Amino acid sequence: MNKPFITALIVLCSLLSTNLFAQEFEIKGSVVDKTDKTPLESATVYLQTLKDSTLITYTISDRNGKFELAGRTKQKEANLFITYTGFKLYQQKITLDKSVIMLPQIGMELASDELDAVQLVAVRAPITVKKDTLEFNADSFKTRPDATVEDLIKQLPGVEVDSDGKIRVNGKEVNKILVNGKPFFGDDPNIATKNLTKEIVDKIQVTTTKSEAEEFTGKKGTGEEQTINIELKEDQNKGFFGRATVSGGTDERYAISGIGNYFNDKQRVSVLASKNNINSSGFSFDEIYDMMGSTANSISRNSNGQFSINGQSFGGGEGITTTTNGGMSFVDEYKDKTEVVADYFYSRADSENESRVNRENILPDGRFFTNSSSTFLNRNDNHRANAELQFEIDSTFKIIVRPNYQFTEGENFSSRTEESLDEDGNLINTGVSQDLTESERRNFRGDIDIIKKFGSKGAFLRVGTNGNFINNTSENFLNTTNEIFGTTPFVETRDQLTDTESKQNNISADIEYRIPLKEKLFLDIEYRYSNRRERNDRRVFDFDNTTNEYDDFNESLSSDLEVNFQTHLPRIGINYETEKLYLSFNTGLFFSELENEEFIQNTSFRSTFSDININSYMNYRIKQGMSIYFNYNTRTQAPSAQQLQPVANVSNPLNITVGNPNLNREFSHNMYANFNNYDFKTRSGFFFYLSAGFTNDQVVPVSVTDENRIRTTTYTNVDGIVRTNGGGSFSKTVKKDSTSLRYSIGMYGNYNKNFNFSNGVKFSTTRSGFTPNIRLNYNYKELLEIEPQYSVRFNTTRYSLDNLENETFQAHTVGLKTTTFWPKKVVFGNDLRYTYQTNVAPGFERSSLFWNMSLGLKILNDKGTIKLTAYDILDQNINTRRTVTADFIQDSQSTVLQRYFMLGFTYKLSKVGGKKNNFEVF
């Protein structure tokens, strides 16, 4: 099935590329400094129409100053422009009467006065290179009039945006979105890109993500992630815009949402709120399929009723979830250079779910099967407040304070029935349980950075402190009945209350001093201290039939554990930083001490370790658009309190867990390499990455299953854990006037080796996966957009035990999205996704065709939109999943959101730049 589909897509790419977008002209030349004939690398060369200055094509000069402009257009003549920072604008009329046009060497003159600067501003280049920053002129990239910032970003060279809104630039993931250099509701890209319109944007800047300390000191960023900064037009940076949506549908489905933004130069206030029962976060109002939850087609989330955006809980989950959200964000910068960023979020998720699980449990000498069904009812409330205050005392001294407070309150109920059978289908045991947990979590975190720069050669001193204080309390009521069959059958019941209070205090401090050795070469001296102190007090009480109270203390299941993990890290490093090459090698000795004491069971353990700590980075920009990156580091991780706590957790009496107080710390080696290349001439890009990790003293489970198939699990340390993953992608955009085709072909894979213990036998498990995919995007004059895609995932699990069979399965996904923007004011969208899974257990659905549809009509002078949406038209949405681990193979299926129809109305209001504007973000 997959081969014909891939073949058809490749043929379609070939036909459209060779026939519709055949190259018609090519302009070759070189650009130099007119004074000394030095080649100018990264000069912007672009072609515009004479009539209305529409951008035809553009490119960037290479290290030798050479450039090639290639494209196809109906124009007979065009204006050629060349811009380079610090030089006068170069302009020349070109007659496009030859397939190849050779230009003589072009000499650029230095800009000398304000008139030259005005000319450069008046004629803006589509793309400008400023050291490590790419800057795109928003007006140079044509989109439909109602486009969002996300629509604009999709048009930028080397940028890809997937169906979930995740952005990559030349293969590097964007992890931060700024507006005018400041956060917009945290760092979540979706809120900014989906709710700001293209017409208010002046330029888009892309650069390597840096911390505030790195920005202030000028130190190079050490990561691969990218930051996008959205600069608003100066005359659009004052005013208000917002929207509100109300929708109702069949099966009592509804969605209400709204957002408002007030800008006043450097001050910004934003407010948002939503409520719905369609498993939506409520903030992607402008998506064609937003009101039907298109970003979660599989509806595959945690069964605890929560999901998160940017670390913030926003409800959701398997099953049906009613989500309520509200938040406010404030940004301002004062005359004394004090900057304030603050936000508050509230979210609530009420979810209900039913699930069915079939599990094949693997033992060294055989296997048995477990079937279970569960019902979940969950409620979670979350409050989060953040702030960041920056005090710039002078140009060399800065203080940054970041407080954070989060409060979570939850009530979670579950009921479960379970049975275990042997290989012949004979019943081994059955279990029935009910579980009610009420919990509260308080988390306060505070960071302070004090930075002082010395001189102009890059010397600085940074002192940082961090405190994270967590307090969890919970009450758990557990009622279970388990019947064991076999030679000595018996019935076991439990009716217990578990009262838990855990506290975790994390304190750290670090000091960093940079000494310039010579130009671009620095010596870094650093010391870090951290202390994690954790107290977990778990008291179990059995129900007393005499007093009708939970007052019978169960000492054997209770625990009061204190864990103290303390580290010291003195470190020294050499850093070499130029515009093209960044080399960094830091090494030190990591001293750690792990202590734990159990007060009820009267046990204690203490261990000390000393490990080499290495952090090394290399980033080399071979040329504009092409770079290679590598890092290697070591990491030390202490076990958690739950892994150390030496008492039985019987919340599931058929699967009991017991901690091991004698665990060691984990020590791992990690490597990552990345190569990416984007060719502005051909509008094509390629990236490849490889990541590997090797861990010694990895904490792994040790399971023993008795003759009644009751499993008891504890933990131990093993060496030789291997984790690798890698992938690559090639993408290309071909364009003729206002019609474009973009396609990408990618391949991703992983290989992991783990060790496990079952009934005293140690064995290894290797898991490998390989996922090729292809994706196209065809846009015809902003009237029609077609997005087909296909991916297949191959998974293989191999066991070292001879009696265990290897497991292989595949998962195919075929998708097609179409959107039409015709007739005028009408938007019609379809989203189809077909999934097929092999090796699914009998009784579980292995395939489904998921189809969403939407029809929107703009009214009230484009201020209002009426939208009719249909979710899961064919009523085939399923949530079947196969999970393969070292000791079990599991198929599961749970409640999902199924077919409904919804009618909604959205109203948009704005007053920006002193005039009213209609913002329709669709």
PDB file of C-alpha atoms in Angstrom, residues 455-623:
ATOM      1  CA  GLY A 455      36.628  46.533  30.249  1.00  0.00           C
ATOM      2  CA  SER A 456      35.834  46.035  26.591  1.00  0.00           C
ATOM      3  CA  LYS A 457      37.579  42.727  25.858  1.00  0.00           C
ATOM      4  CA  GLY A 458      34.885  40.398  27.214  1.00  0.00           C
ATOM      5  CA  ALA A 459      35.856  39.915  30.867  1.00  0.00           C
ATOM      6  CA  PHE A 460      32.975  39.456  33.296  1.00  0.00           C
ATOM      7  CA  LEU A 461      31.972  38.022  36.647  1.00  0.00           C
ATOM      8  CA  ARG A 462      28.617  36.281  37.129  1.00  0.00           C
ATOM      9  CA  VAL A 463      27.182  35.083  40.429  1.00  0.00           C
ATOM     10  CA  GLY A 464      23.995  33.026  40.366  1.00  0.00           C
ATOM     11  CA  THR A 465      21.759  31.461  42.995  1.00  0.00           C
ATOM     12  CA  ASN A 466      18.738  29.194  42.647  1.00  0.00           C
ATOM     13  CA  GLY A 467      16.210  27.882  45.100  1.00  0.00           C
ATOM     14  CA  ASN A 468      13.382  25.423  44.384  1.00  0.00           C
ATOM     15  CA  PHE A 469      11.088  24.438  47.255  1.00  0.00           C
ATOM     16  CA  ILE A 470       8.388  21.814  46.698  1.00  0.00           C
ATOM     17  CA  ASN A 471       5.760  20.638  49.172  1.00  0.00           C
ATOM     18  CA  ASN A 472       3.376  17.789  48.261  1.00  0.00           C
ATOM     19  CA  THR A 473       0.579  16.419  50.406  1.00  0.00           C
ATOM     20  CA  SER A 474      -1.910  13.705  49.498  1.00  0.00           C
ATOM     21  CA  GLU A 475      -4.530  11.366  50.931  1.00  0.00           C
ATOM     22  CA  ASN A 476      -5.126   8.105  49.112  1.00  0.00           C
ATOM     23  CA  PHE A 477      -8.045   5.773  49.851  1.00  0.00           C
ATOM     24  CA  LEU A 478      -7.488   2.288  48.423  1.00  0.00           C
ATOM     25  CA  ASN A 479      -9.968  -0.587  48.421  1.00  0.00           C
ATOM     26  CA  THR A 480      -8.939  -3.823  46.688  1.00  0.00           C
ATOM     27  CA  THR A 481     -10.063  -7.438  46.495  1.00  0.00           C
ATOM     28  CA  ASN A 482      -7.769 -10.003  44.861  1.00  0.00           C
ATOM     29  CA  GLU A 483      -8.603 -13.670  44.355  1.00  0.00           C
ATOM     30  CA  ILE A 484      -5.699 -16.059  43.783  1.00  0.00           C
ATOM     31  CA  PHE A 485      -6.362 -19.462  42.175  1.00  0.00           C
ATOM     32  CA  GLY A 486      -4.092 -22.500  41.993  1.00  0.00           C
ATOM     33  CA  THR A 487      -3.061 -25.173  44.472  1.00  0.00           C
ATOM     34  CA  THR A 488      -3.636 -22.939  47.524  1.00  0.00           C
ATOM     35  CA  PRO A 489      -6.340 -20.452  46.530  1.00  0.00           C
ATOM     36  CA  PHE A 490      -7.002 -17.456  48.769  1.00  0.00           C
ATOM     37  CA  VAL A 491      -8.670 -14.034  48.762  1.00  0.00           C
ATOM     38  CA  GLU A 492      -6.905 -10.874  49.915  1.00  0.00           C
ATOM     39  CA  THR A 493      -8.660  -7.576  50.667  1.00  0.00           C
ATOM     40  CA  ARG A 494      -7.283  -4.171  51.541  1.00  0.00           C
ATOM     41  CA  ASP A 495      -9.042  -1.077  52.798  1.00  0.00           C
ATOM     42  CA  GLN A 496      -6.354   1.506  53.505  1.00  0.00           C
ATOM     43  CA  LEU A 497      -5.627   5.195  53.842  1.00  0.00           C
ATOM     44  CA  THR A 498      -2.168   6.419  52.814  1.00  0.00           C
ATOM     45  CA  ASP A 499      -1.257   9.848  54.108  1.00  0.00           C
ATOM     46  CA  THR A 500       1.813  11.247  52.340  1.00  0.00           C
ATOM     47  CA  GLU A 501       3.771  14.421  52.868  1.00  0.00           C
ATOM     48  CA  SER A 502       6.909  15.048  50.858  1.00  0.00           C
ATOM     49  CA  LYS A 503       9.189  18.045  50.837  1.00  0.00           C
ATOM     50  CA  GLN A 504      12.027  18.769  48.467  1.00  0.00           C
ATOM     51  CA  ASN A 505      14.430  21.668  48.862  1.00  0.00           C
ATOM     52  CA  ASN A 506      16.863  22.288  46.043  1.00  0.00           C
ATOM     53  CA  ILE A 507      19.493  24.970  46.552  1.00  0.00           C
ATOM     54  CA  SER A 508      22.315  25.792  44.187  1.00  0.00           C
ATOM     55  CA  ALA A 509      24.849  28.545  43.658  1.00  0.00           C
ATOM     56  CA  ASP A 510      27.474  29.152  41.019  1.00  0.00           C
ATOM     57  CA  ILE A 511      30.150  31.690  40.232  1.00  0.00           C
ATOM     58  CA  GLU A 512      31.722  32.216  36.810  1.00  0.00           C
ATOM     59  CA  TYR A 513      34.682  34.414  35.921  1.00  0.00           C
ATOM     60  CA  ARG A 514      35.897  35.046  32.370  1.00  0.00           C
ATOM     61  CA  ILE A 515      39.454  36.207  31.641  1.00  0.00           C
ATOM     62  CA  PRO A 516      40.398  37.340  28.107  1.00  0.00           C
ATOM     63  CA  LEU A 517      43.723  35.731  27.138  1.00  0.00           C
ATOM     64  CA  LYS A 518      43.927  37.331  23.716  1.00  0.00           C
ATOM     65  CA  GLU A 519      41.428  38.493  21.110  1.00  0.00           C
ATOM     66  CA  LYS A 520      38.603  35.918  20.814  1.00  0.00           C
ATOM     67  CA  LEU A 521      40.301  33.548  23.312  1.00  0.00           C
ATOM     68  CA  PHE A 522      38.978  33.314  26.875  1.00  0.00           C
ATOM     69  CA  LEU A 523      39.685  31.413  30.075  1.00  0.00           C
ATOM     70  CA  ASP A 524      36.572  30.549  32.099  1.00  0.00           C
ATOM     71  CA  ILE A 525      36.804  29.625  35.780  1.00  0.00           C
ATOM     72  CA  GLU A 526      33.651  28.319  37.439  1.00  0.00           C
ATOM     73  CA  TYR A 527      32.446  26.727  40.666  1.00  0.00           C
ATOM     74  CA  ARG A 528      29.005  25.219  41.260  1.00  0.00           C
ATOM     75  CA  TYR A 529      27.401  23.901  44.432  1.00  0.00           C
ATOM     76  CA  SER A 530      24.047  22.145  44.728  1.00  0.00           C
ATOM     77  CA  ASN A 531      22.110  20.431  47.476  1.00  0.00           C
ATOM     78  CA  ARG A 532      18.905  18.423  47.122  1.00  0.00           C
ATOM     79  CA  ARG A 533      17.281  17.537  50.424  1.00  0.00           C
ATOM     80  CA  GLU A 534      14.134  15.446  50.223  1.00  0.00           C
ATOM     81  CA  ARG A 535      11.854  14.130  52.970  1.00  0.00           C
ATOM     82  CA  ASN A 536       9.103  11.627  52.115  1.00  0.00           C
ATOM     83  CA  ASP A 537       6.821  10.687  54.996  1.00  0.00           C
ATOM     84  CA  ARG A 538       4.356   7.957  53.981  1.00  0.00           C
ATOM     85  CA  ARG A 539       1.933   6.701  56.667  1.00  0.00           C
ATOM     86  CA  VAL A 540      -0.432   3.789  55.911  1.00  0.00           C
ATOM     87  CA  PHE A 541      -3.510   3.102  58.043  1.00  0.00           C
ATOM     88  CA  ASP A 542      -5.802   0.083  57.717  1.00  0.00           C
ATOM     89  CA  PHE A 543      -9.535   0.438  58.239  1.00  0.00           C
ATOM     90  CA  ASP A 544     -10.598  -0.692  61.729  1.00  0.00           C
ATOM     91  CA  ASN A 545     -14.061  -2.270  61.717  1.00  0.00           C
ATOM     92  CA  THR A 546     -14.358  -1.677  65.454  1.00  0.00           C
ATOM     93  CA  THR A 547     -13.906   2.088  65.343  1.00  0.00           C
ATOM     94  CA  ASN A 548     -15.030   2.546  61.707  1.00  0.00           C
ATOM     95  CA  GLU A 549     -11.949   4.690  61.229  1.00  0.00           C
ATOM     96  CA  TYR A 550      -8.651   4.457  59.373  1.00  0.00           C
ATOM     97  CA  ASP A 551      -6.611   4.362  62.586  1.00  0.00           C
ATOM     98  CA  ASP A 552      -4.806   0.991  62.482  1.00  0.00           C
ATOM     99  CA  PHE A 553      -1.203   2.017  61.708  1.00  0.00           C
ATOM    100  CA  ASN A 554       0.497  -0.358  59.257  1.00  0.00           C
ATOM    101  CA  GLU A 555       4.179  -0.078  60.094  1.00  0.00           C
ATOM    102  CA  SER A 556       5.378  -2.563  57.449  1.00  0.00           C
ATOM    103  CA  LEU A 557       3.972  -0.431  54.594  1.00  0.00           C
ATOM    104  CA  SER A 558       4.876   2.949  56.097  1.00  0.00           C
ATOM    105  CA  SER A 559       8.075   4.870  55.597  1.00  0.00           C
ATOM    106  CA  ASP A 560       9.752   8.103  56.606  1.00  0.00           C
ATOM    107  CA  LEU A 561      12.715   8.646  54.311  1.00  0.00           C
ATOM    108  CA  GLU A 562      15.176  11.523  54.123  1.00  0.00           C
ATOM    109  CA  VAL A 563      17.495  11.867  51.126  1.00  0.00           C
ATOM    110  CA  ASN A 564      20.381  14.320  50.854  1.00  0.00           C
ATOM    111  CA  PHE A 565      22.330  14.678  47.576  1.00  0.00           C
ATOM    112  CA  GLN A 566      25.134  17.231  47.669  1.00  0.00           C
ATOM    113  CA  THR A 567      27.496  18.166  44.834  1.00  0.00           C
ATOM    114  CA  HIS A 568      30.577  20.345  44.284  1.00  0.00           C
ATOM    115  CA  LEU A 569      31.908  21.142  40.810  1.00  0.00           C
ATOM    116  CA  PRO A 570      35.044  23.263  40.322  1.00  0.00           C
ATOM    117  CA  ARG A 571      35.611  23.702  36.584  1.00  0.00           C
ATOM    118  CA  ILE A 572      37.979  25.445  34.189  1.00  0.00           C
ATOM    119  CA  GLY A 573      37.545  25.971  30.461  1.00  0.00           C
ATOM    120  CA  ILE A 574      38.996  27.466  27.298  1.00  0.00           C
ATOM    121  CA  ASN A 575      36.691  29.223  24.804  1.00  0.00           C
ATOM    122  CA  TYR A 576      37.519  30.502  21.343  1.00  0.00           C
ATOM    123  CA  GLU A 577      34.784  32.663  19.818  1.00  0.00           C
ATOM    124  CA  THR A 578      34.719  34.180  16.343  1.00  0.00           C
ATOM    125  CA  GLU A 579      31.889  34.917  13.933  1.00  0.00           C
ATOM    126  CA  LYS A 580      32.530  31.640  12.113  1.00  0.00           C
ATOM    127  CA  LEU A 581      34.018  29.313  14.726  1.00  0.00           C
ATOM    128  CA  TYR A 582      33.111  28.659  18.334  1.00  0.00           C
ATOM    129  CA  LEU A 583      35.203  26.173  20.324  1.00  0.00           C
ATOM    130  CA  SER A 584      34.649  25.460  23.996  1.00  0.00           C
ATOM    131  CA  PHE A 585      36.162  22.857  26.315  1.00  0.00           C
ATOM    132  CA  ASN A 586      35.357  22.881  30.014  1.00  0.00           C
ATOM    133  CA  THR A 587      36.397  20.219  32.482  1.00  0.00           C
ATOM    134  CA  GLY A 588      36.255  19.737  36.212  1.00  0.00           C
ATOM    135  CA  LEU A 589      35.900  17.204  39.005  1.00  0.00           C
ATOM    136  CA  PHE A 590      32.360  16.454  40.120  1.00  0.00           C
ATOM    137  CA  PHE A 591      32.200  15.528  43.824  1.00  0.00           C
ATOM    138  CA  SER A 592      28.878  14.080  45.003  1.00  0.00           C
ATOM    139  CA  GLU A 593      27.608  12.647  48.254  1.00  0.00           C
ATOM    140  CA  LEU A 594      24.377  10.657  48.572  1.00  0.00           C
ATOM    141  CA  GLU A 595      22.873  10.023  52.006  1.00  0.00           C
ATOM    142  CA  ASN A 596      19.525   8.516  52.928  1.00  0.00           C
ATOM    143  CA  GLU A 597      18.012   7.554  56.247  1.00  0.00           C
ATOM    144  CA  GLU A 598      14.768   5.680  56.916  1.00  0.00           C
ATOM    145  CA  PHE A 599      13.372   6.553  60.359  1.00  0.00           C
ATOM    146  CA  ILE A 600      10.593   3.945  60.650  1.00  0.00           C
ATOM    147  CA  GLN A 601      12.485   0.959  59.216  1.00  0.00           C
ATOM    148  CA  ASN A 602      15.729   2.168  60.892  1.00  0.00           C
ATOM    149  CA  THR A 603      18.001   1.899  57.854  1.00  0.00           C
ATOM    150  CA  SER A 604      20.611   4.304  56.493  1.00  0.00           C
ATOM    151  CA  PHE A 605      23.063   4.497  53.603  1.00  0.00           C
ATOM    152  CA  ARG A 606      25.841   6.852  52.575  1.00  0.00           C
ATOM    153  CA  SER A 607      28.044   6.905  49.472  1.00  0.00           C
ATOM    154  CA  THR A 608      30.454   9.360  47.872  1.00  0.00           C
ATOM    155  CA  PHE A 609      31.585   9.666  44.269  1.00  0.00           C
ATOM    156  CA  SER A 610      34.060  11.678  42.244  1.00  0.00           C
ATOM    157  CA  ASP A 611      33.544  11.872  38.473  1.00  0.00           C
ATOM    158  CA  ILE A 612      35.215  13.730  35.646  1.00  0.00           C
ATOM    159  CA  ASN A 613      32.881  16.404  34.319  1.00  0.00           C
ATOM    160  CA  ILE A 614      33.283  17.537  30.720  1.00  0.00           C
ATOM    161  CA  ASN A 615      31.327  20.017  28.634  1.00  0.00           C
ATOM    162  CA  SER A 616      32.624  20.672  25.124  1.00  0.00           C
ATOM    163  CA  TYR A 617      31.110  22.455  22.126  1.00  0.00           C
ATOM    164  CA  MET A 618      32.074  23.178  18.554  1.00  0.00           C
ATOM    165  CA  ASN A 619      30.062  25.264  16.117  1.00  0.00           C
ATOM    166  CA  TYR A 620      31.579  26.113  12.746  1.00  0.00           C
ATOM    167  CA  ARG A 621      29.796  28.202  10.118  1.00  0.00           C
ATOM    168  CA  ILE A 622      31.311  26.924   6.885  1.00  0.00           C
ATOM    169  CA  LYS A 623      29.456  29.543   4.880  1.00  0.00           C
TER     170      LYS A 623
END
